[in-house]
Amino acid sequence: YVIREFVSGLDLEVILSQRGGRLGERDALQVGLSLADLMSYLVKKKLPPVMFRELSLANLVFTPEGQTKLIDFGFSRLFQRNSRMGSPDYAAPEQFAEEGEVDSRTLVYNVGAIMYHLVTGHNPGTTPFRLPPIFQQCPNLGELTGRLIEKATENEPRQRMSGPAELAKAIQQALNTKSKP
């Protein structure tokens, strides 16, 4: 038997369809922060970082309290050298490269790609690893938010944040600027 917590709310796929394909900047930042914190927690616990084969909007539930919960660990795997897996929707380029090495920067890309989708309405899997410029897709996006998503979704891992904790700090900083009058 598998017993799981009941999570009240809607998955992000449903929410996007109800909201015309996009989330507001603040909501997207909050989702990103929740995911970055989760990934950071896994890394801090000295568990081998977890990578998801099918990280998808349908596996992320947005609760009435504003939390984002990952509901499906069914396809998770431990990081493995030269491991290519999953669909390209939110996967980093190194997950499919012959000599690609996955690490905590891969998680940064995964979260960044989800945030990109949420604010632009453009599924990164439709143009794998060639995202249209974010400000072209979403001209009203805040500068700080746009730049952090661009950095998180760099194709070259060394150009991204070093891990989910650094990404979480950048997202929190963007949220803090959004709350100022």
PDB file of C-alpha atoms in Angstrom:
ATOM      1  CA  TYR A   1       0.000   0.000   0.000  1.00  0.00           C
ATOM      2  CA  VAL A   2       1.015   3.543  -0.642  1.00  0.00           C
ATOM      3  CA  ILE A   3      -0.565   6.135   1.598  1.00  0.00           C
ATOM      4  CA  ARG A   4      -0.250   9.743   0.583  1.00  0.00           C
ATOM      5  CA  GLU A   5      -1.409  13.006   2.059  1.00  0.00           C
ATOM      6  CA  PHE A   6      -4.547  14.431   0.488  1.00  0.00           C
ATOM      7  CA  VAL A   7      -3.609  17.749  -1.069  1.00  0.00           C
ATOM      8  CA  SER A   8      -6.440  20.191  -1.577  1.00  0.00           C
ATOM      9  CA  GLY A   9      -6.052  22.426  -4.601  1.00  0.00           C
ATOM     10  CA  LEU A  10      -5.648  22.334  -8.350  1.00  0.00           C
ATOM     11  CA  ASP A  11      -2.660  21.279 -10.385  1.00  0.00           C
ATOM     12  CA  LEU A  12      -0.834  24.014 -12.263  1.00  0.00           C
ATOM     13  CA  GLU A  13      -1.879  22.625 -15.634  1.00  0.00           C
ATOM     14  CA  VAL A  14      -5.550  23.177 -14.741  1.00  0.00           C
ATOM     15  CA  ILE A  15      -4.836  26.589 -13.231  1.00  0.00           C
ATOM     16  CA  LEU A  16      -2.996  27.714 -16.367  1.00  0.00           C
ATOM     17  CA  SER A  17      -5.893  26.650 -18.572  1.00  0.00           C
ATOM     18  CA  GLN A  18      -8.338  28.521 -16.307  1.00  0.00           C
ATOM     19  CA  ARG A  19      -6.214  31.690 -16.375  1.00  0.00           C
ATOM     20  CA  GLY A  20      -5.659  31.896 -20.107  1.00  0.00           C
ATOM     21  CA  GLY A  21      -2.331  30.076 -20.176  1.00  0.00           C
ATOM     22  CA  ARG A  22      -0.318  32.294 -17.809  1.00  0.00           C
ATOM     23  CA  LEU A  23       0.102  33.039 -14.134  1.00  0.00           C
ATOM     24  CA  GLY A  24       0.782  36.444 -12.704  1.00  0.00           C
ATOM     25  CA  GLU A  25       4.370  37.279 -11.860  1.00  0.00           C
ATOM     26  CA  ARG A  26       3.882  37.064  -8.080  1.00  0.00           C
ATOM     27  CA  ASP A  27       2.181  33.635  -8.305  1.00  0.00           C
ATOM     28  CA  ALA A  28       4.916  32.321 -10.603  1.00  0.00           C
ATOM     29  CA  LEU A  29       7.576  33.578  -8.198  1.00  0.00           C
ATOM     30  CA  GLN A  30       5.816  31.884  -5.276  1.00  0.00           C
ATOM     31  CA  VAL A  31       5.646  28.586  -7.179  1.00  0.00           C
ATOM     32  CA  GLY A  32       9.319  28.907  -8.078  1.00  0.00           C
ATOM     33  CA  LEU A  33      10.260  29.678  -4.489  1.00  0.00           C
ATOM     34  CA  SER A  34       8.366  26.632  -3.208  1.00  0.00           C
ATOM     35  CA  LEU A  35      10.096  24.373  -5.724  1.00  0.00           C
ATOM     36  CA  ALA A  36      13.538  25.867  -5.135  1.00  0.00           C
ATOM     37  CA  ASP A  37      13.069  25.461  -1.371  1.00  0.00           C
ATOM     38  CA  LEU A  38      12.011  21.822  -1.836  1.00  0.00           C
ATOM     39  CA  MET A  39      15.022  21.036  -4.024  1.00  0.00           C
ATOM     40  CA  SER A  40      17.311  22.904  -1.625  1.00  0.00           C
ATOM     41  CA  TYR A  41      15.905  20.902   1.303  1.00  0.00           C
ATOM     42  CA  LEU A  42      16.682  17.630  -0.463  1.00  0.00           C
ATOM     43  CA  VAL A  43      20.230  18.758  -1.181  1.00  0.00           C
ATOM     44  CA  LYS A  44      20.762  20.066   2.418  1.00  0.00           C
ATOM     45  CA  LYS A  45      19.609  16.784   3.922  1.00  0.00           C
ATOM     46  CA  LYS A  46      22.606  15.248   2.217  1.00  0.00           C
ATOM     47  CA  LEU A  47      20.313  12.950   0.337  1.00  0.00           C
ATOM     48  CA  PRO A  48      21.540  12.424  -3.168  1.00  0.00           C
ATOM     49  CA  PRO A  49      19.788  15.144  -5.173  1.00  0.00           C
ATOM     50  CA  VAL A  50      16.632  13.923  -6.851  1.00  0.00           C
ATOM     51  CA  MET A  51      15.900  14.462 -10.510  1.00  0.00           C
ATOM     52  CA  PHE A  52      12.468  13.954 -11.947  1.00  0.00           C
ATOM     53  CA  ARG A  53      11.870  12.185 -15.234  1.00  0.00           C
ATOM     54  CA  GLU A  54       8.533  13.827 -15.751  1.00  0.00           C
ATOM     55  CA  LEU A  55       8.463  17.011 -13.737  1.00  0.00           C
ATOM     56  CA  SER A  56       5.247  18.523 -15.015  1.00  0.00           C
ATOM     57  CA  LEU A  57       2.620  21.086 -14.188  1.00  0.00           C
ATOM     58  CA  ALA A  58       0.170  18.230 -13.571  1.00  0.00           C
ATOM     59  CA  ASN A  59       2.428  17.022 -10.708  1.00  0.00           C
ATOM     60  CA  LEU A  60       2.391  20.399  -8.978  1.00  0.00           C
ATOM     61  CA  VAL A  61      -0.655  21.332  -6.900  1.00  0.00           C
ATOM     62  CA  PHE A  62      -1.286  24.936  -5.894  1.00  0.00           C
ATOM     63  CA  THR A  63      -3.163  24.896  -2.571  1.00  0.00           C
ATOM     64  CA  PRO A  64      -5.754  27.445  -1.396  1.00  0.00           C
ATOM     65  CA  GLU A  65      -3.119  28.637   1.121  1.00  0.00           C
ATOM     66  CA  GLY A  66      -0.773  29.569  -1.740  1.00  0.00           C
ATOM     67  CA  GLN A  67       1.619  26.639  -1.310  1.00  0.00           C
ATOM     68  CA  THR A  68       2.910  24.525  -4.161  1.00  0.00           C
ATOM     69  CA  LYS A  69       3.142  20.806  -3.463  1.00  0.00           C
ATOM     70  CA  LEU A  70       4.901  18.227  -5.579  1.00  0.00           C
ATOM     71  CA  ILE A  71       2.565  15.257  -5.594  1.00  0.00           C
ATOM     72  CA  ASP A  72       4.331  12.609  -7.639  1.00  0.00           C
ATOM     73  CA  PHE A  73       7.721  11.138  -6.825  1.00  0.00           C
ATOM     74  CA  GLY A  74       6.868   8.082  -8.909  1.00  0.00           C
ATOM     75  CA  PHE A  75       9.478   8.661 -11.580  1.00  0.00           C
ATOM     76  CA  SER A  76      12.234  10.153  -9.476  1.00  0.00           C
ATOM     77  CA  ARG A  77      15.784   8.941  -9.844  1.00  0.00           C
ATOM     78  CA  LEU A  78      19.021   9.662  -8.131  1.00  0.00           C
ATOM     79  CA  PHE A  79      21.519  11.727 -10.070  1.00  0.00           C
ATOM     80  CA  GLN A  80      23.571   9.526 -12.332  1.00  0.00           C
ATOM     81  CA  ARG A  81      26.419  10.485 -14.579  1.00  0.00           C
ATOM     82  CA  ASN A  82      25.379  10.578 -18.242  1.00  0.00           C
ATOM     83  CA  SER A  83      21.754  10.017 -17.312  1.00  0.00           C
ATOM     84  CA  ARG A  84      19.405  11.158 -20.095  1.00  0.00           C
ATOM     85  CA  MET A  85      15.781  10.958 -19.144  1.00  0.00           C
ATOM     86  CA  GLY A  86      12.427  12.584 -19.261  1.00  0.00           C
ATOM     87  CA  SER A  87      10.612  14.766 -21.699  1.00  0.00           C
ATOM     88  CA  PRO A  88      12.232  18.019 -22.765  1.00  0.00           C
ATOM     89  CA  ASP A  89       9.466  20.231 -21.310  1.00  0.00           C
ATOM     90  CA  TYR A  90      11.370  21.291 -18.185  1.00  0.00           C
ATOM     91  CA  ALA A  91      14.521  19.198 -18.562  1.00  0.00           C
ATOM     92  CA  ALA A  92      17.950  20.814 -18.771  1.00  0.00           C
ATOM     93  CA  PRO A  93      20.076  20.263 -21.885  1.00  0.00           C
ATOM     94  CA  GLU A  94      22.590  18.163 -19.938  1.00  0.00           C
ATOM     95  CA  GLN A  95      19.866  15.626 -19.216  1.00  0.00           C
ATOM     96  CA  PHE A  96      19.970  14.700 -22.899  1.00  0.00           C
ATOM     97  CA  ALA A  97      23.619  15.371 -23.812  1.00  0.00           C
ATOM     98  CA  GLU A  98      26.010  12.480 -24.436  1.00  0.00           C
ATOM     99  CA  GLU A  99      28.558  13.825 -21.977  1.00  0.00           C
ATOM    100  CA  GLY A 100      26.076  15.742 -19.868  1.00  0.00           C
ATOM    101  CA  GLU A 101      26.638  15.710 -16.140  1.00  0.00           C
ATOM    102  CA  VAL A 102      23.636  16.443 -13.974  1.00  0.00           C
ATOM    103  CA  ASP A 103      23.967  18.157 -10.603  1.00  0.00           C
ATOM    104  CA  SER A 104      22.197  20.767  -8.501  1.00  0.00           C
ATOM    105  CA  ARG A 105      22.422  23.277 -11.382  1.00  0.00           C
ATOM    106  CA  THR A 106      20.164  20.900 -13.316  1.00  0.00           C
ATOM    107  CA  LEU A 107      17.513  21.465 -10.658  1.00  0.00           C
ATOM    108  CA  VAL A 108      17.919  25.227 -11.152  1.00  0.00           C
ATOM    109  CA  TYR A 109      17.131  24.810 -14.848  1.00  0.00           C
ATOM    110  CA  ASN A 110      14.126  22.573 -14.089  1.00  0.00           C
ATOM    111  CA  VAL A 111      12.590  25.177 -11.752  1.00  0.00           C
ATOM    112  CA  GLY A 112      13.511  28.057 -14.072  1.00  0.00           C
ATOM    113  CA  ALA A 113      11.863  26.340 -17.044  1.00  0.00           C
ATOM    114  CA  ILE A 114       8.649  25.876 -15.074  1.00  0.00           C
ATOM    115  CA  MET A 115       8.702  29.538 -14.065  1.00  0.00           C
ATOM    116  CA  TYR A 116       9.330  30.518 -17.699  1.00  0.00           C
ATOM    117  CA  HIS A 117       6.247  28.538 -18.749  1.00  0.00           C
ATOM    118  CA  LEU A 118       4.105  30.040 -15.983  1.00  0.00           C
ATOM    119  CA  VAL A 119       4.861  33.682 -16.850  1.00  0.00           C
ATOM    120  CA  THR A 120       5.040  33.406 -20.637  1.00  0.00           C
ATOM    121  CA  GLY A 121       2.524  30.665 -21.403  1.00  0.00           C
ATOM    122  CA  HIS A 122       5.164  29.089 -23.692  1.00  0.00           C
ATOM    123  CA  ASN A 123       5.936  25.442 -22.905  1.00  0.00           C
ATOM    124  CA  PRO A 124       9.751  25.116 -23.118  1.00  0.00           C
ATOM    125  CA  GLY A 125       9.309  21.616 -24.601  1.00  0.00           C
ATOM    126  CA  THR A 126       7.926  23.079 -27.828  1.00  0.00           C
ATOM    127  CA  THR A 127      11.316  24.688 -28.562  1.00  0.00           C
ATOM    128  CA  PRO A 128      13.678  22.475 -26.547  1.00  0.00           C
ATOM    129  CA  PHE A 129      16.671  24.381 -25.206  1.00  0.00           C
ATOM    130  CA  ARG A 130      15.910  27.366 -27.473  1.00  0.00           C
ATOM    131  CA  LEU A 131      13.596  29.508 -25.389  1.00  0.00           C
ATOM    132  CA  PRO A 132      12.265  32.633 -27.066  1.00  0.00           C
ATOM    133  CA  PRO A 133      13.494  35.766 -25.242  1.00  0.00           C
ATOM    134  CA  ILE A 134      11.455  36.136 -22.080  1.00  0.00           C
ATOM    135  CA  PHE A 135      10.803  39.867 -22.434  1.00  0.00           C
ATOM    136  CA  GLN A 136       9.574  39.274 -25.981  1.00  0.00           C
ATOM    137  CA  GLN A 137       7.108  36.693 -24.646  1.00  0.00           C
ATOM    138  CA  CYS A 138       6.131  38.734 -21.585  1.00  0.00           C
ATOM    139  CA  PRO A 139       6.971  42.441 -22.078  1.00  0.00           C
ATOM    140  CA  ASN A 140       5.437  43.555 -18.758  1.00  0.00           C
ATOM    141  CA  LEU A 141       7.508  41.168 -16.672  1.00  0.00           C
ATOM    142  CA  GLY A 142       9.593  42.781 -13.927  1.00  0.00           C
ATOM    143  CA  GLU A 143      13.254  43.200 -14.789  1.00  0.00           C
ATOM    144  CA  LEU A 144      14.533  41.251 -11.763  1.00  0.00           C
ATOM    145  CA  THR A 145      12.144  38.342 -12.385  1.00  0.00           C
ATOM    146  CA  GLY A 146      12.997  38.169 -16.080  1.00  0.00           C
ATOM    147  CA  ARG A 147      16.745  38.214 -15.443  1.00  0.00           C
ATOM    148  CA  LEU A 148      16.607  35.500 -12.785  1.00  0.00           C
ATOM    149  CA  ILE A 149      14.557  33.224 -15.071  1.00  0.00           C
ATOM    150  CA  GLU A 150      16.981  33.892 -17.943  1.00  0.00           C
ATOM    151  CA  LYS A 151      19.934  32.992 -15.728  1.00  0.00           C
ATOM    152  CA  ALA A 152      18.207  29.865 -14.364  1.00  0.00           C
ATOM    153  CA  THR A 153      17.487  28.624 -17.901  1.00  0.00           C
ATOM    154  CA  GLU A 154      20.933  29.170 -19.397  1.00  0.00           C
ATOM    155  CA  ASN A 155      21.882  26.192 -21.555  1.00  0.00           C
ATOM    156  CA  GLU A 156      25.403  26.177 -20.104  1.00  0.00           C
ATOM    157  CA  PRO A 157      25.169  24.888 -16.507  1.00  0.00           C
ATOM    158  CA  ARG A 158      28.101  26.997 -15.273  1.00  0.00           C
ATOM    159  CA  GLN A 159      26.203  30.170 -16.210  1.00  0.00           C
ATOM    160  CA  ARG A 160      23.242  29.276 -13.944  1.00  0.00           C
ATOM    161  CA  MET A 161      22.918  29.734 -10.206  1.00  0.00           C
ATOM    162  CA  SER A 162      25.006  27.175  -8.327  1.00  0.00           C
ATOM    163  CA  GLY A 163      22.008  25.379  -6.881  1.00  0.00           C
ATOM    164  CA  PRO A 164      18.446  25.650  -5.643  1.00  0.00           C
ATOM    165  CA  ALA A 165      19.405  27.626  -2.510  1.00  0.00           C
ATOM    166  CA  GLU A 166      20.938  30.414  -4.606  1.00  0.00           C
ATOM    167  CA  LEU A 167      17.890  30.355  -6.884  1.00  0.00           C
ATOM    168  CA  ALA A 168      15.575  30.604  -3.854  1.00  0.00           C
ATOM    169  CA  LYS A 169      17.483  33.701  -2.646  1.00  0.00           C
ATOM    170  CA  ALA A 170      17.119  35.361  -6.051  1.00  0.00           C
ATOM    171  CA  ILE A 171      13.398  34.554  -6.169  1.00  0.00           C
ATOM    172  CA  GLN A 172      12.897  35.900  -2.626  1.00  0.00           C
ATOM    173  CA  GLN A 173      14.683  39.087  -3.630  1.00  0.00           C
ATOM    174  CA  ALA A 174      12.340  39.475  -6.634  1.00  0.00           C
ATOM    175  CA  LEU A 175       9.316  38.848  -4.404  1.00  0.00           C
ATOM    176  CA  ASN A 176      10.550  41.457  -1.925  1.00  0.00           C
ATOM    177  CA  THR A 177      10.817  44.088  -4.672  1.00  0.00           C
ATOM    178  CA  LYS A 178       7.281  43.194  -5.822  1.00  0.00           C
ATOM    179  CA  SER A 179       5.865  43.898  -2.350  1.00  0.00           C
ATOM    180  CA  LYS A 180       7.409  47.366  -2.103  1.00  0.00           C
ATOM    181  CA  PRO A 181       5.143  50.271  -3.067  1.00  0.00           C
TER     182      PRO A 181
END
